[in-house]
PDB file of C-alpha atoms in Angstrom:
ATOM      1  CA  MET A   2      20.379  -9.061 -13.373  1.00 66.00           C
ATOM      2  CA  ILE A   3      20.877  -6.102 -12.185  1.00 83.00           C
ATOM      3  CA  ASN A   4      19.556  -5.257  -9.150  1.00 91.00           C
ATOM      4  CA  LYS A   5      18.458  -1.296  -8.654  1.00 95.00           C
ATOM      5  CA  VAL A   6      16.727  -1.831  -4.974  1.00 97.00           C
ATOM      6  CA  VAL A   7      18.215   0.564  -2.565  1.00 96.00           C
ATOM      7  CA  SER A   8      17.742   0.020   1.291  1.00 93.00           C
ATOM      8  CA  GLY A   9      15.098   2.738   1.593  1.00 96.00           C
ATOM      9  CA  VAL A  10      13.846   6.497   0.794  1.00 97.00           C
ATOM     10  CA  ASP A  11      17.358   7.681   2.484  1.00 96.00           C
ATOM     11  CA  GLU A  12      19.578   5.936   0.421  1.00 97.00           C
ATOM     12  CA  ALA A  13      17.498   6.996  -2.541  1.00 97.00           C
ATOM     13  CA  ILE A  14      17.502  10.740  -1.982  1.00 97.00           C
ATOM     14  CA  HIS A  15      21.210  11.027  -0.882  1.00 97.00           C
ATOM     15  CA  ASP A  16      22.556  13.025  -3.406  1.00 96.00           C
ATOM     16  CA  ILE A  17      19.453  15.271  -4.243  1.00 97.00           C
ATOM     17  CA  ALA A  18      21.084  18.735  -3.217  1.00 97.00           C
ATOM     18  CA  ASP A  19      20.000  22.146  -3.089  1.00 97.00           C
ATOM     19  CA  GLY A  20      19.192  24.058  -6.334  1.00 97.00           C
ATOM     20  CA  GLN A  21      18.427  20.922  -8.341  1.00 98.00           C
ATOM     21  CA  THR A  22      15.451  20.370 -10.871  1.00 98.00           C
ATOM     22  CA  LEU A  23      13.342  17.502  -9.795  1.00 98.00           C
ATOM     23  CA  LEU A  24      10.424  15.797 -11.699  1.00 97.00           C
ATOM     24  CA  LEU A  25       7.412  14.583  -9.651  1.00 97.00           C
ATOM     25  CA  GLY A  26       5.047  12.163 -10.225  1.00 94.00           C
ATOM     26  CA  GLY A  27       1.136  12.389  -9.855  1.00 90.00           C
ATOM     27  CA  PHE A  28      -2.021  14.105 -10.612  1.00 89.00           C
ATOM     28  CA  GLY A  29      -3.972  15.912  -7.972  1.00 82.00           C
ATOM     29  CA  LEU A  30      -2.924  13.934  -4.480  1.00 84.00           C
ATOM     30  CA  CYS A  31      -3.088  10.333  -7.096  1.00 89.00           C
ATOM     31  CA  GLY A  32       0.274   8.293  -7.423  1.00 91.00           C
ATOM     32  CA  ILE A  33       2.580  11.146  -5.429  1.00 93.00           C
ATOM     33  CA  PRO A  34       5.483   9.894  -4.020  1.00 96.00           C
ATOM     34  CA  GLU A  35       4.704  10.238  -0.974  1.00 95.00           C
ATOM     35  CA  ASN A  36       7.791   9.031   1.202  1.00 96.00           C
ATOM     36  CA  CYS A  37      10.266  10.775  -0.906  1.00 97.00           C
ATOM     37  CA  ILE A  38       8.553  14.366  -0.401  1.00 96.00           C
ATOM     38  CA  ALA A  39       8.909  13.404   3.128  1.00 95.00           C
ATOM     39  CA  ALA A  40      12.044  12.564   3.043  1.00 97.00           C
ATOM     40  CA  LEU A  41      13.282  16.123   1.297  1.00 97.00           C
ATOM     41  CA  VAL A  42      11.400  17.880   3.552  1.00 96.00           C
ATOM     42  CA  LYS A  43      13.330  16.087   6.502  1.00 96.00           C
ATOM     43  CA  LYS A  44      16.506  16.505   4.712  1.00 96.00           C
ATOM     44  CA  LYS A  45      15.600  20.533   4.293  1.00 96.00           C
ATOM     45  CA  VAL A  46      16.905  20.737   0.446  1.00 97.00           C
ATOM     46  CA  MET A  47      16.428  24.238  -0.527  1.00 97.00           C
ATOM     47  CA  SER A  48      15.758  26.025  -3.633  1.00 97.00           C
ATOM     48  CA  LEU A  49      14.977  23.352  -5.690  1.00 97.00           C
ATOM     49  CA  THR A  50      13.034  23.509  -8.898  1.00 97.00           C
ATOM     50  CA  CYS A  51       9.773  21.367  -9.164  1.00 96.00           C
ATOM     51  CA  ILE A  52       7.959  20.476 -12.036  1.00 97.00           C
ATOM     52  CA  SER A  53       4.724  18.389 -11.479  1.00 94.00           C
ATOM     53  CA  ASN A  54       1.132  19.016 -12.760  1.00 91.00           C
ATOM     54  CA  ASN A  55       0.408  20.728  -9.713  1.00 86.00           C
ATOM     55  CA  ALA A  56       1.857  20.937  -6.415  1.00 84.00           C
ATOM     56  CA  GLY A  57      -0.710  19.268  -3.677  1.00 80.00           C
ATOM     57  CA  VAL A  58      -2.360  20.840  -1.118  1.00 82.00           C
ATOM     58  CA  ASP A  59      -1.241  22.828   1.633  1.00 81.00           C
ATOM     59  CA  ASN A  60      -0.311  20.004   4.103  1.00 83.00           C
ATOM     60  CA  PHE A  61       0.509  16.937   1.618  1.00 87.00           C
ATOM     61  CA  GLY A  62       2.356  16.512  -1.129  1.00 87.00           C
ATOM     62  CA  ILE A  63       4.730  19.403  -2.774  1.00 91.00           C
ATOM     63  CA  GLY A  64       2.368  21.443  -0.692  1.00 90.00           C
ATOM     64  CA  LEU A  65       4.653  20.069   2.411  1.00 93.00           C
ATOM     65  CA  LEU A  66       8.116  21.468   0.679  1.00 94.00           C
ATOM     66  CA  LEU A  67       6.459  24.936  -0.351  1.00 92.00           C
ATOM     67  CA  GLN A  68       5.642  25.281   3.529  1.00 92.00           C
ATOM     68  CA  GLN A  69       9.256  25.080   4.351  1.00 93.00           C
ATOM     69  CA  HIS A  70       9.978  27.391   1.709  1.00 94.00           C
ATOM     70  CA  GLN A  71      12.412  24.802  -0.131  1.00 96.00           C
ATOM     71  CA  VAL A  72      10.716  25.520  -3.410  1.00 96.00           C
ATOM     72  CA  LYS A  73      12.364  28.079  -5.116  1.00 96.00           C
ATOM     73  CA  LYS A  74      10.529  27.705  -8.780  1.00 96.00           C
ATOM     74  CA  MET A  75       7.404  25.788  -9.608  1.00 94.00           C
ATOM     75  CA  ILE A  76       6.911  24.629 -12.954  1.00 95.00           C
ATOM     76  CA  SER A  77       3.050  23.072 -13.513  1.00 92.00           C
ATOM     77  CA  SER A  78      -0.058  23.375 -15.166  1.00 90.00           C
ATOM     78  CA  TYR A  79      -2.480  24.864 -12.302  1.00 84.00           C
ATOM     79  CA  VAL A  80      -2.375  26.055  -8.845  1.00 77.00           C
ATOM     80  CA  GLY A  81      -4.751  23.507  -7.645  1.00 71.00           C
ATOM     81  CA  GLU A  82      -6.094  23.399  -4.378  1.00 75.00           C
ATOM     82  CA  ASN A  83      -2.865  24.939  -2.496  1.00 81.00           C
ATOM     83  CA  ALA A  84      -3.582  27.735  -0.757  1.00 85.00           C
ATOM     84  CA  GLU A  85      -0.012  28.286   0.012  1.00 86.00           C
ATOM     85  CA  PHE A  86       0.969  27.887  -3.578  1.00 86.00           C
ATOM     86  CA  GLU A  87      -1.523  30.402  -4.321  1.00 85.00           C
ATOM     87  CA  ARG A  88      -0.247  33.139  -1.731  1.00 89.00           C
ATOM     88  CA  GLN A  89       3.874  32.585  -2.378  1.00 89.00           C
ATOM     89  CA  LEU A  90       2.610  32.933  -6.319  1.00 87.00           C
ATOM     90  CA  LEU A  91       0.772  36.785  -5.610  1.00 89.00           C
ATOM     91  CA  SER A  92       3.141  37.767  -3.494  1.00 91.00           C
ATOM     92  CA  GLY A  93       6.388  37.153  -5.417  1.00 89.00           C
ATOM     93  CA  GLU A  94       7.859  34.721  -3.208  1.00 91.00           C
ATOM     94  CA  LEU A  95       7.964  31.610  -5.328  1.00 92.00           C
ATOM     95  CA  GLU A  96       8.737  31.702  -9.399  1.00 94.00           C
ATOM     96  CA  VAL A  97       6.155  30.106 -10.984  1.00 91.00           C
ATOM     97  CA  GLU A  98       5.816  28.780 -14.737  1.00 92.00           C
ATOM     98  CA  LEU A  99       2.238  27.866 -15.579  1.00 89.00           C
ATOM     99  CA  ILE A 100       2.010  25.751 -19.046  1.00 90.00           C
ATOM    100  CA  PRO A 101      -0.607  23.533 -20.888  1.00 92.00           C
ATOM    101  CA  GLN A 102      -0.916  20.344 -18.984  1.00 93.00           C
ATOM    102  CA  GLY A 103      -0.491  18.773 -22.497  1.00 94.00           C
ATOM    103  CA  THR A 104       2.772  20.367 -23.707  1.00 95.00           C
ATOM    104  CA  LEU A 105       3.929  19.159 -19.425  1.00 95.00           C
ATOM    105  CA  ALA A 106       3.601  16.175 -20.497  1.00 95.00           C
ATOM    106  CA  THR A 107       5.260  16.151 -24.145  1.00 96.00           C
ATOM    107  CA  ARG A 108       8.167  17.925 -22.680  1.00 97.00           C
ATOM    108  CA  CYS A 109       8.712  14.848 -20.314  1.00 96.00           C
ATOM    109  CA  MET A 110       8.084  12.787 -22.930  1.00 96.00           C
ATOM    110  CA  ALA A 111      10.454  14.518 -25.444  1.00 97.00           C
ATOM    111  CA  ALA A 112      12.991  14.405 -22.479  1.00 96.00           C
ATOM    112  CA  GLY A 113      12.848  10.519 -22.352  1.00 95.00           C
ATOM    113  CA  TYR A 114      12.626  10.194 -26.021  1.00 94.00           C
ATOM    114  CA  GLY A 115      15.984  12.289 -26.574  1.00 95.00           C
ATOM    115  CA  MET A 116      14.396  15.112 -28.175  1.00 96.00           C
ATOM    116  CA  PRO A 117      15.255  18.615 -28.040  1.00 97.00           C
ATOM    117  CA  ALA A 118      12.289  20.354 -28.425  1.00 97.00           C
ATOM    118  CA  ILE A 119       8.734  19.894 -29.047  1.00 97.00           C
ATOM    119  CA  PHE A 120       6.446  22.047 -31.688  1.00 97.00           C
ATOM    120  CA  THR A 121       2.672  22.687 -30.014  1.00 96.00           C
ATOM    121  CA  PRO A 122      -0.013  24.867 -31.430  1.00 96.00           C
ATOM    122  CA  ALA A 123      -1.215  25.279 -27.380  1.00 94.00           C
ATOM    123  CA  GLY A 124      -0.696  28.701 -26.057  1.00 92.00           C
ATOM    124  CA  VAL A 125       0.262  30.605 -29.835  1.00 95.00           C
ATOM    125  CA  GLY A 126      -1.132  33.569 -29.296  1.00 93.00           C
ATOM    126  CA  THR A 127      -1.234  34.204 -25.323  1.00 92.00           C
ATOM    127  CA  GLU A 128       1.179  35.082 -22.533  1.00 88.00           C
ATOM    128  CA  VAL A 129       2.703  31.272 -23.009  1.00 87.00           C
ATOM    129  CA  ALA A 130       4.233  31.994 -26.274  1.00 92.00           C
ATOM    130  CA  GLU A 131       6.007  35.405 -25.154  1.00 91.00           C
ATOM    131  CA  GLY A 132       9.827  35.227 -25.910  1.00 93.00           C
ATOM    132  CA  LYS A 133       9.673  31.945 -27.513  1.00 94.00           C
ATOM    133  CA  GLU A 134      10.016  31.091 -31.084  1.00 96.00           C
ATOM    134  CA  VAL A 135       7.076  30.702 -33.520  1.00 96.00           C
ATOM    135  CA  ARG A 136       6.981  28.643 -36.766  1.00 97.00           C
ATOM    136  CA  ASN A 137       4.726  27.875 -39.348  1.00 97.00           C
ATOM    137  CA  PHE A 138       3.591  24.154 -40.344  1.00 97.00           C
ATOM    138  CA  ASN A 139       1.044  23.842 -43.447  1.00 97.00           C
ATOM    139  CA  GLY A 140      -0.725  27.333 -42.148  1.00 97.00           C
ATOM    140  CA  LYS A 141      -0.577  26.821 -38.907  1.00 97.00           C
ATOM    141  CA  ASP A 142       1.719  28.614 -36.247  1.00 97.00           C
ATOM    142  CA  TYR A 143       3.216  26.610 -33.650  1.00 97.00           C
ATOM    143  CA  LEU A 144       5.500  27.323 -30.554  1.00 96.00           C
ATOM    144  CA  MET A 145       8.618  25.517 -29.854  1.00 97.00           C
ATOM    145  CA  GLU A 146       8.948  24.308 -26.476  1.00 97.00           C
ATOM    146  CA  TYR A 147      12.511  22.692 -25.034  1.00 97.00           C
ATOM    147  CA  ALA A 148      12.139  19.176 -23.342  1.00 97.00           C
ATOM    148  CA  PHE A 149      13.039  19.601 -19.922  1.00 97.00           C
ATOM    149  CA  ASP A 150      16.385  19.016 -18.472  1.00 96.00           C
ATOM    150  CA  ALA A 151      15.894  17.581 -14.943  1.00 97.00           C
ATOM    151  CA  ASP A 152      17.875  16.106 -12.466  1.00 97.00           C
ATOM    152  CA  PHE A 153      16.117  13.776 -11.107  1.00 98.00           C
ATOM    153  CA  ALA A 154      12.299  12.160 -11.712  1.00 98.00           C
ATOM    154  CA  ILE A 155      10.688  10.999  -8.239  1.00 98.00           C
ATOM    155  CA  VAL A 156       7.735   8.515  -9.348  1.00 98.00           C
ATOM    156  CA  LYS A 157       5.092   6.310  -7.566  1.00 97.00           C
ATOM    157  CA  ALA A 158       4.011   2.528  -8.729  1.00 97.00           C
ATOM    158  CA  TRP A 159       1.438   0.809  -7.411  1.00 97.00           C
ATOM    159  CA  LYS A 160       4.001  -2.310  -7.977  1.00 97.00           C
ATOM    160  CA  GLY A 161       7.927  -2.771  -9.284  1.00 97.00           C
ATOM    161  CA  ASP A 162      10.634  -5.454  -9.280  1.00 97.00           C
ATOM    162  CA  THR A 163      13.980  -5.553  -8.538  1.00 97.00           C
ATOM    163  CA  ALA A 164      15.371  -4.680 -12.109  1.00 96.00           C
ATOM    164  CA  GLY A 165      12.883  -1.364 -12.157  1.00 97.00           C
ATOM    165  CA  ASN A 166       9.769  -2.674 -14.225  1.00 97.00           C
ATOM    166  CA  LEU A 167       6.830  -0.715 -12.617  1.00 98.00           C
ATOM    167  CA  ILE A 168       3.066  -0.948 -12.940  1.00 98.00           C
ATOM    168  CA  TYR A 169       0.624   1.899 -12.150  1.00 97.00           C
ATOM    169  CA  ARG A 170      -3.007   1.909 -11.128  1.00 93.00           C
ATOM    170  CA  SER A 171      -5.813   3.895 -12.854  1.00 91.00           C
ATOM    171  CA  THR A 172      -5.097   8.010 -12.242  1.00 89.00           C
ATOM    172  CA  SER A 173      -1.488   7.777 -11.676  1.00 91.00           C
ATOM    173  CA  ARG A 174      -0.515   6.645 -14.753  1.00 91.00           C
ATOM    174  CA  ASN A 175      -1.204  10.263 -16.048  1.00 91.00           C
ATOM    175  CA  PHE A 176       2.216  12.041 -15.488  1.00 94.00           C
ATOM    176  CA  ASN A 177       4.452   9.128 -13.826  1.00 96.00           C
ATOM    177  CA  PRO A 178       5.383   6.705 -16.946  1.00 96.00           C
ATOM    178  CA  VAL A 179       6.252  10.407 -18.556  1.00 96.00           C
ATOM    179  CA  MET A 180       8.087  11.663 -15.626  1.00 96.00           C
ATOM    180  CA  ALA A 181       9.879   8.610 -15.138  1.00 97.00           C
ATOM    181  CA  MET A 182      11.522   8.502 -18.566  1.00 96.00           C
ATOM    182  CA  ALA A 183      12.590  11.778 -18.229  1.00 96.00           C
ATOM    183  CA  GLY A 184      15.228  12.248 -15.698  1.00 94.00           C
ATOM    184  CA  LYS A 185      18.692  12.105 -15.341  1.00 96.00           C
ATOM    185  CA  ILE A 186      18.283   9.615 -12.478  1.00 97.00           C
ATOM    186  CA  THR A 187      14.994   8.199 -11.672  1.00 98.00           C
ATOM    187  CA  ILE A 188      14.185   7.042  -8.670  1.00 98.00           C
ATOM    188  CA  ALA A 189      10.696   5.148  -7.705  1.00 98.00           C
ATOM    189  CA  GLU A 190       8.903   4.243  -4.864  1.00 98.00           C
ATOM    190  CA  VAL A 191       6.482   1.623  -4.924  1.00 98.00           C
ATOM    191  CA  GLU A 192       3.714   0.105  -2.847  1.00 96.00           C
ATOM    192  CA  LEU A 193       4.703  -4.003  -3.689  1.00 97.00           C
ATOM    193  CA  LEU A 194       8.070  -4.663  -4.800  1.00 97.00           C
ATOM    194  CA  VAL A 195       8.752  -8.299  -5.862  1.00 97.00           C
ATOM    195  CA  GLU A 196      11.442 -10.302  -7.779  1.00 96.00           C
ATOM    196  CA  ALA A 197      12.710  -9.629 -11.298  1.00 94.00           C
ATOM    197  CA  GLY A 198      10.533 -12.159 -13.818  1.00 92.00           C
ATOM    198  CA  GLU A 199       7.346 -11.841 -11.675  1.00 96.00           C
ATOM    199  CA  LEU A 200       5.706  -9.177 -13.368  1.00 96.00           C
ATOM    200  CA  ASP A 201       3.524  -9.729 -16.344  1.00 96.00           C
ATOM    201  CA  PRO A 202       5.640  -8.226 -18.917  1.00 95.00           C
ATOM    202  CA  ASP A 203       2.100  -7.337 -20.670  1.00 96.00           C
ATOM    203  CA  GLN A 204       1.185  -4.713 -17.656  1.00 95.00           C
ATOM    204  CA  ILE A 205       4.343  -3.036 -17.428  1.00 97.00           C
ATOM    205  CA  HIS A 206       4.181   0.542 -17.740  1.00 97.00           C
ATOM    206  CA  THR A 207       7.644   1.569 -17.092  1.00 97.00           C
ATOM    207  CA  PRO A 208      10.560  -0.796 -18.507  1.00 96.00           C
ATOM    208  CA  GLY A 209      13.349  -1.098 -15.818  1.00 96.00           C
ATOM    209  CA  ILE A 210      16.093   0.639 -18.045  1.00 95.00           C
ATOM    210  CA  TYR A 211      14.520   4.155 -17.275  1.00 96.00           C
ATOM    211  CA  VAL A 212      14.526   3.403 -13.672  1.00 97.00           C
ATOM    212  CA  HIS A 213      17.987   3.922 -11.306  1.00 97.00           C
ATOM    213  CA  ARG A 214      16.524   3.436  -8.094  1.00 98.00           C
ATOM    214  CA  VAL A 215      13.946   1.513  -6.684  1.00 98.00           C
ATOM    215  CA  PHE A 216      12.452   0.690  -3.114  1.00 98.00           C
ATOM    216  CA  GLN A 217       9.267  -0.261  -1.232  1.00 97.00           C
ATOM    217  CA  GLY A 218       7.387   2.476   0.277  1.00 93.00           C
ATOM    218  CA  SER A 219       5.401   2.200   3.377  1.00 91.00           C
ATOM    219  CA  HIS A 220       2.620   4.318   5.092  1.00 89.00           C
ATOM    220  CA  TYR A 221       0.515   6.098   2.259  1.00 87.00           C
ATOM    221  CA  GLU A 222      -2.250   7.866   2.596  1.00 84.00           C
ATOM    222  CA  LYS A 223      -3.764   8.264  -1.027  1.00 79.00           C
ATOM    223  CA  ARG A 224      -5.504  11.092   0.552  1.00 77.00           C
ATOM    224  CA  ILE A 225      -8.617  12.206  -2.146  1.00 76.00           C
ATOM    225  CA  GLU A 226      -7.932  16.256  -3.093  1.00 73.00           C
ATOM    226  CA  GLN A 227     -12.245  16.669  -3.923  1.00 74.00           C
ATOM    227  CA  LEU A 228     -14.365  14.397  -1.459  1.00 75.00           C
ATOM    228  CA  THR A 229     -17.836  14.700  -2.912  1.00 80.00           C
ATOM    229  CA  VAL A 230     -20.652  12.199  -1.773  1.00 82.00           C
ATOM    230  CA  ARG A 231     -24.620  12.114  -2.719  1.00 80.00           C
ATOM    231  CA  THR A 232     -27.495  11.883  -0.681  1.00 79.00           C
ATOM    232  CA  LYS A 233     -28.495   8.175  -0.969  1.00 75.00           C
ATOM    233  CA  GLU A 234     -32.285   8.192  -2.024  1.00 77.00           C
ATOM    234  CA  PRO A 235     -34.427   6.345  -0.349  1.00 76.00           C
ATOM    235  CA  LYS A 236     -36.034   3.152  -1.597  1.00 75.00           C
ATOM    236  CA  ASN A 237     -39.852   3.045  -2.254  1.00 66.00           C
TER     237      ASN A 237
END
């Protein structure tokens, strides 16, 4: 069986170069590839196009790349809680393409399926539709959106095996599985790495055929984007 394990994060990202396009998994701060992002900051790769649901926060996640001005363009569904992302957007320092969240996910899925484009009603008649082809199906207009063309997909899973099969937990399944399908090269960092055959096949979310490199990460912070608590009601 093919062994897709690499020695660590530095080997996993060794050929990511200036100007490339990256798909980065995660939802908010949940399930983001913390080790790979930190390594990209350290490597000082520049002029990146990053495709992600959002850009983390100021001092965590993709926000770390934005702080160092390593990102040329962000393609995401919303600005989120990242004040630096907002500042760079408003000042014109950063190219930004905001697209509907469902369209973002489906363009990833289309790339994984080998489909060149999709048709979606989301964005018809808005600024999102400017310059794009519109077709009418059964009396309803749809935008044509191209599948993403990314050099790398970088995802984070809870468990993985040496063959690249991956299992995610809870909210981290929102974007990691579809992005893992979509990169020309897919890099997966996992919390727990096991031997091939140890994962329950019925529990696997990403088959190893989509994954090119896998390694066991460390020191995951798993921050909470918005911590909300309520006052405990006194007992009578």
